[in-house]
Tab-separated table of C-alpha atoms in Angstrom:
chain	number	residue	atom	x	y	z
A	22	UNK	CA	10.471	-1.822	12.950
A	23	UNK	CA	10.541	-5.172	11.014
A	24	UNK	CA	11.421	-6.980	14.801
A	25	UNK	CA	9.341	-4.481	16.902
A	26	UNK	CA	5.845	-6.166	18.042
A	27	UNK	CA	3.572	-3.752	16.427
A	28	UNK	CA	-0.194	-5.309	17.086
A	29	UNK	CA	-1.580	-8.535	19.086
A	30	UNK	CA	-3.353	-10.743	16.437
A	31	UNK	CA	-6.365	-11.789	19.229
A	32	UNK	CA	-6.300	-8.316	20.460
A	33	UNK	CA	-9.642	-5.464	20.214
A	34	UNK	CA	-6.972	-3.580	17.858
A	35	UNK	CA	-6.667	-6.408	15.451
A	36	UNK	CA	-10.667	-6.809	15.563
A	37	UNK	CA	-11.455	-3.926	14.650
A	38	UNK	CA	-8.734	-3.610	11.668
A	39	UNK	CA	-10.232	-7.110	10.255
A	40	UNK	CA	-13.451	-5.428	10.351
A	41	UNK	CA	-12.400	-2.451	8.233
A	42	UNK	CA	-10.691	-5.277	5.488
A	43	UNK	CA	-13.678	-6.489	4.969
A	44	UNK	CA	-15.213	-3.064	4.505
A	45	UNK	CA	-12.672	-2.335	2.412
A	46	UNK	CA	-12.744	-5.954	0.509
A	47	UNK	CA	-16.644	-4.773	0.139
A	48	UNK	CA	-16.004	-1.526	-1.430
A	49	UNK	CA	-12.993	-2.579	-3.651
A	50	UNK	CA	-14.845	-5.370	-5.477
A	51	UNK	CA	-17.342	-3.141	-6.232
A	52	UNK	CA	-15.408	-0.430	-7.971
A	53	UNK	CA	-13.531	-3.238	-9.856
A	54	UNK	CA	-15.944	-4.372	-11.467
A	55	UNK	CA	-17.656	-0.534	-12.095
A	56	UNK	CA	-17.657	0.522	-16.055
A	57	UNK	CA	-14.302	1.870	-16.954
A	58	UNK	CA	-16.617	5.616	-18.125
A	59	UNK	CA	-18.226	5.581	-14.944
A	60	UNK	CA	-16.459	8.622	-13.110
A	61	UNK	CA	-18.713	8.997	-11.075
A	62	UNK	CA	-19.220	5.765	-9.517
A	63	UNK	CA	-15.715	5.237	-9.367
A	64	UNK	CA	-15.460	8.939	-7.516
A	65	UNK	CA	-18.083	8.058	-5.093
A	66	UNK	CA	-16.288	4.300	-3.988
A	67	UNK	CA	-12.895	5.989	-4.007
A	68	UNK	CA	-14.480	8.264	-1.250
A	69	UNK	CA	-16.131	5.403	0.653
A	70	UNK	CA	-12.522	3.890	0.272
A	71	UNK	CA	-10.429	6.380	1.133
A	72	UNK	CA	-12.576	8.257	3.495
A	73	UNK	CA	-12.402	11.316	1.384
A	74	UNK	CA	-12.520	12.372	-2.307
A	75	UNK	CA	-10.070	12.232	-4.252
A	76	UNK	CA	-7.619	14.754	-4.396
A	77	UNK	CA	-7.340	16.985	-7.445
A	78	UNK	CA	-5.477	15.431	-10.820
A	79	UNK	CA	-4.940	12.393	-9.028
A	80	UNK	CA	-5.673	8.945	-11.225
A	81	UNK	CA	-6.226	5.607	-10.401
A	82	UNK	CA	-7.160	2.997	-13.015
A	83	UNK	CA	-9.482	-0.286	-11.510
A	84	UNK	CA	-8.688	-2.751	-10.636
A	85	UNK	CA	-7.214	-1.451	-7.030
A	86	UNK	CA	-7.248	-3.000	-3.647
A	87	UNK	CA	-6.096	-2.196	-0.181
A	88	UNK	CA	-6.624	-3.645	3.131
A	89	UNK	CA	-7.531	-0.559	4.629
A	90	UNK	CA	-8.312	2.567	2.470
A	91	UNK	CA	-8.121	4.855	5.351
A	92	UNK	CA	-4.536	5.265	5.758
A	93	UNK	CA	-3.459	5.873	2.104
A	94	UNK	CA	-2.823	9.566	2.039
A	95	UNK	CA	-2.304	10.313	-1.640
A	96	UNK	CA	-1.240	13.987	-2.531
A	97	UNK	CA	-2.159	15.884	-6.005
A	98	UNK	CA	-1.227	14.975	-9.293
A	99	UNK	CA	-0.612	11.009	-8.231
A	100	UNK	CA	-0.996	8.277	-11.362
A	101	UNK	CA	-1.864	4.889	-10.429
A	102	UNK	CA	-1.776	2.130	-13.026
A	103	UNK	CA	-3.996	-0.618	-12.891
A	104	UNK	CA	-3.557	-3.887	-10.433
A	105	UNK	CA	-1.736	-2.060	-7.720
A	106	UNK	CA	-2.461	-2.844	-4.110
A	107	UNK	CA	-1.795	-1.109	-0.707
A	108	UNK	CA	-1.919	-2.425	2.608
A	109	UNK	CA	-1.971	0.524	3.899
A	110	UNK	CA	-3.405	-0.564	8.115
A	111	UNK	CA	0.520	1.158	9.220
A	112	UNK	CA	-0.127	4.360	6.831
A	113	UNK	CA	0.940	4.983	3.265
A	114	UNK	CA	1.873	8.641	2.067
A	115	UNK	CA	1.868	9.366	-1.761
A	116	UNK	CA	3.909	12.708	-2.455
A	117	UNK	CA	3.143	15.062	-5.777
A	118	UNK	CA	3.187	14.082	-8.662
A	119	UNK	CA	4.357	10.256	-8.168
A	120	UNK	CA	3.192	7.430	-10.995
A	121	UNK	CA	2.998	3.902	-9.757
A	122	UNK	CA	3.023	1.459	-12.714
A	123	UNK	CA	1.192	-1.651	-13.238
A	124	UNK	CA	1.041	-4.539	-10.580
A	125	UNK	CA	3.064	-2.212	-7.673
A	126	UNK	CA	2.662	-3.714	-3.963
A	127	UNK	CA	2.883	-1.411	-1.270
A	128	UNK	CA	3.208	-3.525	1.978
A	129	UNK	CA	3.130	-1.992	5.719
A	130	UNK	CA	2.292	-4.514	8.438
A	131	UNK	CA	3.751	-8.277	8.053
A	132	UNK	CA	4.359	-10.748	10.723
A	133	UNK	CA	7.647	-11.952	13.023
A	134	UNK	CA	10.249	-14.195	11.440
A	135	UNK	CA	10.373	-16.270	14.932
A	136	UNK	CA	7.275	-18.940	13.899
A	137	UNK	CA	5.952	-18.844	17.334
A	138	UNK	CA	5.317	-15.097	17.653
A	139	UNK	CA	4.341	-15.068	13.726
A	140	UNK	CA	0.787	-16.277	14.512
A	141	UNK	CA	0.407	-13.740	17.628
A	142	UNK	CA	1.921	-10.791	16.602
A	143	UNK	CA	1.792	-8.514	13.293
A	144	UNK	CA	4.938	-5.714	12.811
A	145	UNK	CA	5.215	-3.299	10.506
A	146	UNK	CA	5.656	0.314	9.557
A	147	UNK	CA	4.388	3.151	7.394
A	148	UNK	CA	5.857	3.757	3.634
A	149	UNK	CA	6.358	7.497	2.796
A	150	UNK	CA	6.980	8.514	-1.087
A	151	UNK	CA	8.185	11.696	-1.626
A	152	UNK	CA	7.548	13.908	-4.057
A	153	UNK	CA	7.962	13.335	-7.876
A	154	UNK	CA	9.068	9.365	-7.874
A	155	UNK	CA	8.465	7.071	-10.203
A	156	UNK	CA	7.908	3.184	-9.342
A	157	UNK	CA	7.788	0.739	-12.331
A	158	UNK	CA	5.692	-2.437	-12.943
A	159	UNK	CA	5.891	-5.075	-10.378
A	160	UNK	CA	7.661	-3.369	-7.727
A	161	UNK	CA	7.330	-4.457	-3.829
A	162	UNK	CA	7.523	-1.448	-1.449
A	163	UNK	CA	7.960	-3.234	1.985
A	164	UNK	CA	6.955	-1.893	5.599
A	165	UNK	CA	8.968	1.099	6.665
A	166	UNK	CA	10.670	2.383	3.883
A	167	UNK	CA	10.953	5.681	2.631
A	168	UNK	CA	11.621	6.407	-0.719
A	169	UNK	CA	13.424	10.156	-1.194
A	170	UNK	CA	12.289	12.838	-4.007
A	171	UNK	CA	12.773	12.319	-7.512
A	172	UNK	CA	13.697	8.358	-7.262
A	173	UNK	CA	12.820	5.825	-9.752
A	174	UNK	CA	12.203	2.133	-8.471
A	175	UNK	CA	13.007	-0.354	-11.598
A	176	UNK	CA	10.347	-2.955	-12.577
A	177	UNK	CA	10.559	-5.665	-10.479
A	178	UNK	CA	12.306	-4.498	-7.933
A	179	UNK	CA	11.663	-5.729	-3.874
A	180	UNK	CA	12.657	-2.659	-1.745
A	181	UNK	CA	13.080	-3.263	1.748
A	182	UNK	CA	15.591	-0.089	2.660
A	183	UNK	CA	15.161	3.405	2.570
A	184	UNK	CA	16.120	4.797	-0.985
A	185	UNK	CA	17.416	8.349	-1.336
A	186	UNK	CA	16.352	11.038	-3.085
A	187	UNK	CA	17.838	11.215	-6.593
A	188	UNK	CA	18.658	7.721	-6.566
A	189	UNK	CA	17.761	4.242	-9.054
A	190	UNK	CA	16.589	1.217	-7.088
A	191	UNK	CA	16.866	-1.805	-8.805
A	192	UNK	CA	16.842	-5.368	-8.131
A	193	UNK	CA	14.785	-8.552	-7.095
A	194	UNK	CA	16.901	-11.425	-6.164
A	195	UNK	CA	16.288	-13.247	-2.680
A	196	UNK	CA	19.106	-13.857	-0.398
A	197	UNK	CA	19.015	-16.323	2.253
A	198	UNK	CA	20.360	-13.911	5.388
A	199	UNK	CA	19.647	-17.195	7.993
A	200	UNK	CA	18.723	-20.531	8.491
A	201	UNK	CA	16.676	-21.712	11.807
């Protein structure tokens, strides 16, 4: 969906997701700075964030951010290391049991290559994890990408394809693909 339009930057759409950022700007900085022992309050943010509790085993470690909050769907038994973010605005699903390492960037909504329609438009698409994945320090997860049961993504590595199931991702190096 990378060269799809997917949302008119001046647009009532876009208006009402910047409001929601800084909502969700609001509520992250508070629960980063939160005592580590403070369940609770970190339970009670994480609700405010998220728009519901929770789910059962599921660990996050401050600091976290997202964009959004409301469209990170994060199932049971998910570990998430510290200094992770998630732009979630296009969606993010979390399957069982998946541990996200330190400094992992989950990406859904980024803007046109062309630089005229880059400052109009934003494009994107939701990331879905399946179940029982593991995705090491550093990683990128870009918009649209799926990432198939039982997967491991190496440290460091930028995924931008769909990964299947069984499968080691691994690398970071940038390619030029085009010149303009």
């Amino acid at each position: 969906m990378s060269g799809d339009r997917f949302m008119r930057i001046h647009g009532p759409e876009f208006k009402a997701m910047s409001e929601r950022v800084l909502r969700a700007t609001e509520l992250t900085s508070r629960l980063n700075v939160l005592p580590f022992e403070d369940e609770k309050g970190k339970a009670d943010l994480f609700e405010q964030i998220l728009g519901k509790p929770l789910p059962p085993r599921t660990t996050i470690y401050p600091p976290f951010y997202t964009d959004h909050g409301l469209k990170l769907d994060l199932a049971e038994r998910v570990f998430i290391n510290q200094n992770c973010t998630f732009l979630d605005y296009a969606g993010i699903r979390i399957g069982e049991r998946v541990m996200i390492a330190p400094k992992v960037t989950f990406i859904t909504v980024g803007h046109p290559v062309d630089p005229v329609e880059r400052r109009s438009w934003l494009t994107g698409g939701p990331i879905d994890v399946a179940e029982n994945v593991w995705i090491g320090a550093g990683a990128t997860i870009l918009p649209g990408v799926s990432i198939g049961h039982d997967a491991v993504i190496a440290a460091g590595a930028v995924v931008a394809d769909d990964v299947p199931p069984a499968s080691l991702v691994t690398g970071d190096k940038a390619t030029v693909n085009r010149q303009w």
